[in-house]
PDB file of C-alpha atoms in Angstrom:
ATOM      1  CA  MET A1179    -135.856-151.502-149.999  1.00 40.00           C
ATOM      2  CA  THR A1180    -138.282-152.095-147.177  1.00 43.00           C
ATOM      3  CA  ASP A1181    -141.242-153.981-148.573  1.00 41.00           C
ATOM      4  CA  ASN A1182    -144.240-152.840-146.574  1.00 41.00           C
ATOM      5  CA  THR A1183    -146.583-153.827-149.400  1.00 44.00           C
ATOM      6  CA  ASN A1184    -148.280-156.822-150.917  1.00 42.00           C
ATOM      7  CA  PHE A1185    -146.943-155.471-154.160  1.00 54.00           C
ATOM      8  CA  GLY A1186    -143.419-156.690-153.452  1.00 53.00           C
ATOM      9  CA  SER A1187    -142.933-158.370-156.796  1.00 69.00           C
ATOM     10  CA  ASP A1188    -139.588-158.149-158.486  1.00 81.00           C
ATOM     11  CA  SER A1189    -140.982-155.708-161.059  1.00 83.00           C
ATOM     12  CA  PHE A1190    -142.406-153.485-158.311  1.00 88.00           C
ATOM     13  CA  THR A1191    -139.076-153.441-156.458  1.00 90.00           C
ATOM     14  CA  LYS A1192    -137.106-152.730-159.640  1.00 89.00           C
ATOM     15  CA  ALA A1193    -139.475-149.894-160.602  1.00 91.00           C
ATOM     16  CA  CYS A1194    -139.100-148.334-157.142  1.00 94.00           C
ATOM     17  CA  GLN A1195    -135.317-148.617-157.323  1.00 95.00           C
ATOM     18  CA  LYS A1196    -135.316-147.021-160.771  1.00 95.00           C
ATOM     19  CA  ILE A1197    -137.370-144.056-159.522  1.00 96.00           C
ATOM     20  CA  LEU A1198    -134.990-143.547-156.580  1.00 96.00           C
ATOM     21  CA  ALA A1199    -131.939-143.796-158.849  1.00 96.00           C
ATOM     22  CA  GLU A1200    -133.331-141.361-161.438  1.00 96.00           C
ATOM     23  CA  HIS A1201    -134.601-138.875-158.855  1.00 97.00           C
ATOM     24  CA  PRO A1202    -132.036-138.420-156.043  1.00 95.00           C
ATOM     25  CA  THR A1203    -134.351-136.019-154.180  1.00 96.00           C
ATOM     26  CA  ALA A1204    -136.998-138.753-153.810  1.00 96.00           C
ATOM     27  CA  ILE A1205    -136.884-140.261-150.339  1.00 96.00           C
ATOM     28  CA  GLY A1206    -139.576-142.849-150.966  1.00 96.00           C
ATOM     29  CA  VAL A1207    -142.028-144.185-153.527  1.00 97.00           C
ATOM     30  CA  ALA A1208    -145.744-143.618-153.092  1.00 97.00           C
ATOM     31  CA  TYR A1209    -147.928-146.432-154.429  1.00 95.00           C
ATOM     32  CA  LYS A1210    -151.544-147.265-155.043  1.00 94.00           C
ATOM     33  CA  GLY A1211    -152.017-151.028-155.252  1.00 92.00           C
ATOM     34  CA  LEU A1212    -154.874-152.182-157.441  1.00 93.00           C
ATOM     35  CA  ASP A1213    -157.240-155.120-157.015  1.00 92.00           C
ATOM     36  CA  CYS A1214    -155.607-156.876-159.970  1.00 90.00           C
ATOM     37  CA  GLY A1215    -152.115-156.859-158.421  1.00 89.00           C
ATOM     38  CA  CYS A1216    -150.854-153.965-160.525  1.00 91.00           C
ATOM     39  CA  ALA A1217    -149.668-150.709-158.970  1.00 93.00           C
ATOM     40  CA  LEU A1218    -149.337-147.030-159.778  1.00 93.00           C
ATOM     41  CA  ILE A1219    -146.162-145.530-158.306  1.00 95.00           C
ATOM     42  CA  CYS A1220    -144.414-142.169-158.077  1.00 97.00           C
ATOM     43  CA  GLY A1221    -141.386-140.782-156.269  1.00 97.00           C
ATOM     44  CA  VAL A1222    -142.053-138.538-153.291  1.00 98.00           C
ATOM     45  CA  SER A1223    -139.931-135.765-151.771  1.00 97.00           C
ATOM     46  CA  ALA A1224    -139.227-135.093-148.096  1.00 94.00           C
ATOM     47  CA  LYS A1225    -141.985-132.445-148.290  1.00 95.00           C
ATOM     48  CA  GLY A1226    -144.504-134.918-149.723  1.00 95.00           C
ATOM     49  CA  ASP A1227    -144.384-133.536-153.251  1.00 96.00           C
ATOM     50  CA  PRO A1228    -144.513-135.894-156.250  1.00 96.00           C
ATOM     51  CA  ILE A1229    -141.239-136.405-158.079  1.00 96.00           C
ATOM     52  CA  GLY A1230    -141.316-137.692-161.627  1.00 93.00           C
ATOM     53  CA  SER A1231    -144.360-139.081-163.335  1.00 93.00           C
ATOM     54  CA  LEU A1232    -146.881-141.697-162.277  1.00 91.00           C
ATOM     55  CA  ILE A1233    -145.658-145.112-163.435  1.00 92.00           C
ATOM     56  CA  TYR A1234    -147.749-148.210-164.047  1.00 91.00           C
ATOM     57  CA  VAL A1235    -146.274-151.486-162.749  1.00 91.00           C
ATOM     58  CA  SER A1236    -147.944-154.627-164.017  1.00 88.00           C
ATOM     59  CA  GLY A1237    -148.861-157.304-161.531  1.00 83.00           C
ATOM     60  CA  GLN A1238    -148.874-159.846-164.344  1.00 78.00           C
ATOM     61  CA  PRO A1239    -145.900-162.189-164.676  1.00 74.00           C
ATOM     62  CA  ALA A1240    -143.612-161.235-167.544  1.00 72.00           C
ATOM     63  CA  PRO A1241    -142.993-163.809-170.235  1.00 74.00           C
ATOM     64  CA  LYS A1242    -139.373-164.953-170.105  1.00 77.00           C
ATOM     65  CA  GLY A1243    -137.073-162.241-171.455  1.00 75.00           C
ATOM     66  CA  GLN A1244    -139.932-159.789-172.099  1.00 76.00           C
ATOM     67  CA  ARG A1245    -141.563-156.889-170.325  1.00 73.00           C
ATOM     68  CA  ALA A1246    -144.685-157.549-168.303  1.00 71.00           C
ATOM     69  CA  THR A1247    -147.874-156.842-170.189  1.00 76.00           C
ATOM     70  CA  ILE A1248    -150.711-154.603-169.054  1.00 80.00           C
ATOM     71  CA  CYS A1249    -153.530-156.578-167.479  1.00 85.00           C
ATOM     72  CA  LEU A1250    -157.015-156.581-168.996  1.00 85.00           C
ATOM     73  CA  LYS A1251    -158.586-154.646-166.124  1.00 89.00           C
ATOM     74  CA  CYS A1252    -155.984-151.883-166.406  1.00 88.00           C
ATOM     75  CA  LYS A1253    -156.356-151.828-170.178  1.00 84.00           C
ATOM     76  CA  LYS A1254    -160.039-150.939-169.667  1.00 88.00           C
ATOM     77  CA  ASN A1255    -159.402-148.155-167.134  1.00 85.00           C
ATOM     78  CA  ASN A1256    -156.550-146.495-165.246  1.00 77.00           C
ATOM     79  CA  GLY A1257    -157.358-148.367-162.040  1.00 80.00           C
ATOM     80  CA  LEU A1258    -157.761-145.425-159.678  1.00 82.00           C
ATOM     81  CA  ASN A1259    -161.259-146.622-158.803  1.00 88.00           C
ATOM     82  CA  ARG A1260    -159.847-150.082-157.930  1.00 92.00           C
ATOM     83  CA  VAL A1261    -157.271-149.120-155.277  1.00 92.00           C
ATOM     84  CA  VAL A1262    -157.083-151.682-152.479  1.00 93.00           C
ATOM     85  CA  LYS A1263    -153.923-150.492-150.732  1.00 92.00           C
ATOM     86  CA  GLU A1264    -151.809-147.373-150.661  1.00 92.00           C
ATOM     87  CA  GLY A1265    -148.670-146.350-148.914  1.00 94.00           C
ATOM     88  CA  ILE A1266    -145.051-145.401-149.275  1.00 95.00           C
ATOM     89  CA  SER A1267    -142.229-147.821-149.913  1.00 94.00           C
ATOM     90  CA  TRP A1268    -139.062-146.579-148.178  1.00 94.00           C
ATOM     91  CA  PRO A1269    -135.553-147.480-149.336  1.00 93.00           C
ATOM     92  CA  GLY A1270    -133.232-149.325-147.002  1.00 89.00           C
ATOM     93  CA  ASP A1271    -133.956-151.461-143.994  1.00 89.00           C
ATOM     94  CA  GLU A1272    -135.861-150.711-140.784  1.00 89.00           C
ATOM     95  CA  SER A1273    -132.940-148.790-139.239  1.00 91.00           C
ATOM     96  CA  GLU A1274    -132.808-146.412-142.237  1.00 92.00           C
ATOM     97  CA  LEU A1275    -136.451-145.345-142.222  1.00 93.00           C
ATOM     98  CA  PRO A1276    -137.247-141.658-141.675  1.00 94.00           C
ATOM     99  CA  ASP A1277    -138.790-140.824-138.295  1.00 94.00           C
ATOM    100  CA  ILE A1278    -142.437-141.842-137.939  1.00 94.00           C
ATOM    101  CA  GLU A1279    -143.524-138.186-137.707  1.00 95.00           C
ATOM    102  CA  LEU A1280    -141.938-137.405-141.081  1.00 95.00           C
ATOM    103  CA  ARG A1281    -143.344-140.569-142.666  1.00 95.00           C
ATOM    104  CA  LEU A1282    -146.862-139.677-141.486  1.00 96.00           C
ATOM    105  CA  LEU A1283    -146.476-136.034-142.573  1.00 96.00           C
ATOM    106  CA  ILE A1284    -145.473-137.153-146.071  1.00 96.00           C
ATOM    107  CA  GLY A1285    -148.161-139.844-146.206  1.00 96.00           C
ATOM    108  CA  ARG A1286    -150.891-137.409-145.184  1.00 96.00           C
ATOM    109  CA  LYS A1287    -149.798-134.864-147.778  1.00 97.00           C
ATOM    110  CA  VAL A1288    -149.795-137.547-150.484  1.00 96.00           C
ATOM    111  CA  PHE A1289    -152.892-139.564-149.492  1.00 95.00           C
ATOM    112  CA  GLY A1290    -154.914-137.233-147.286  1.00 95.00           C
ATOM    113  CA  PRO A1291    -155.419-136.497-143.583  1.00 95.00           C
ATOM    114  CA  TYR A1292    -156.502-140.013-142.599  1.00 95.00           C
ATOM    115  CA  TYR A1293    -153.340-141.736-143.805  1.00 94.00           C
ATOM    116  CA  VAL A1294    -151.806-144.279-141.418  1.00 93.00           C
ATOM    117  CA  GLU A1295    -148.923-146.596-142.157  1.00 88.00           C
ATOM    118  CA  PRO A1296    -149.865-150.122-143.160  1.00 73.00           C
ATOM    119  CA  GLN A1297    -149.209-152.650-140.405  1.00 69.00           C
TER     120      GLN A1297
END
């Protein structure tokens, strides 16, 4: 999975892979990265429609053998007012990415008309 995010933790990658495995029509995973390191993610179709439900991925390290816990900031609110980065994580490597026009079309449908891909 191409990691074009700062939210490339193992738990983030595993959550993205799980979404793609459970929803074969998802061609990518839209994310909103929060100021605490957590993320909200959802599968996205080739038409830019959400697939599945919005999933919370903790940015907190998981205790050995346990699931990661929700951070205190996210416990207080859902984090949508603390978004510091958003984008789409695409499966595969650089050669497998959809064309830039399709990526931007999907990104603009998901995030609005001013969406540009993170550099």
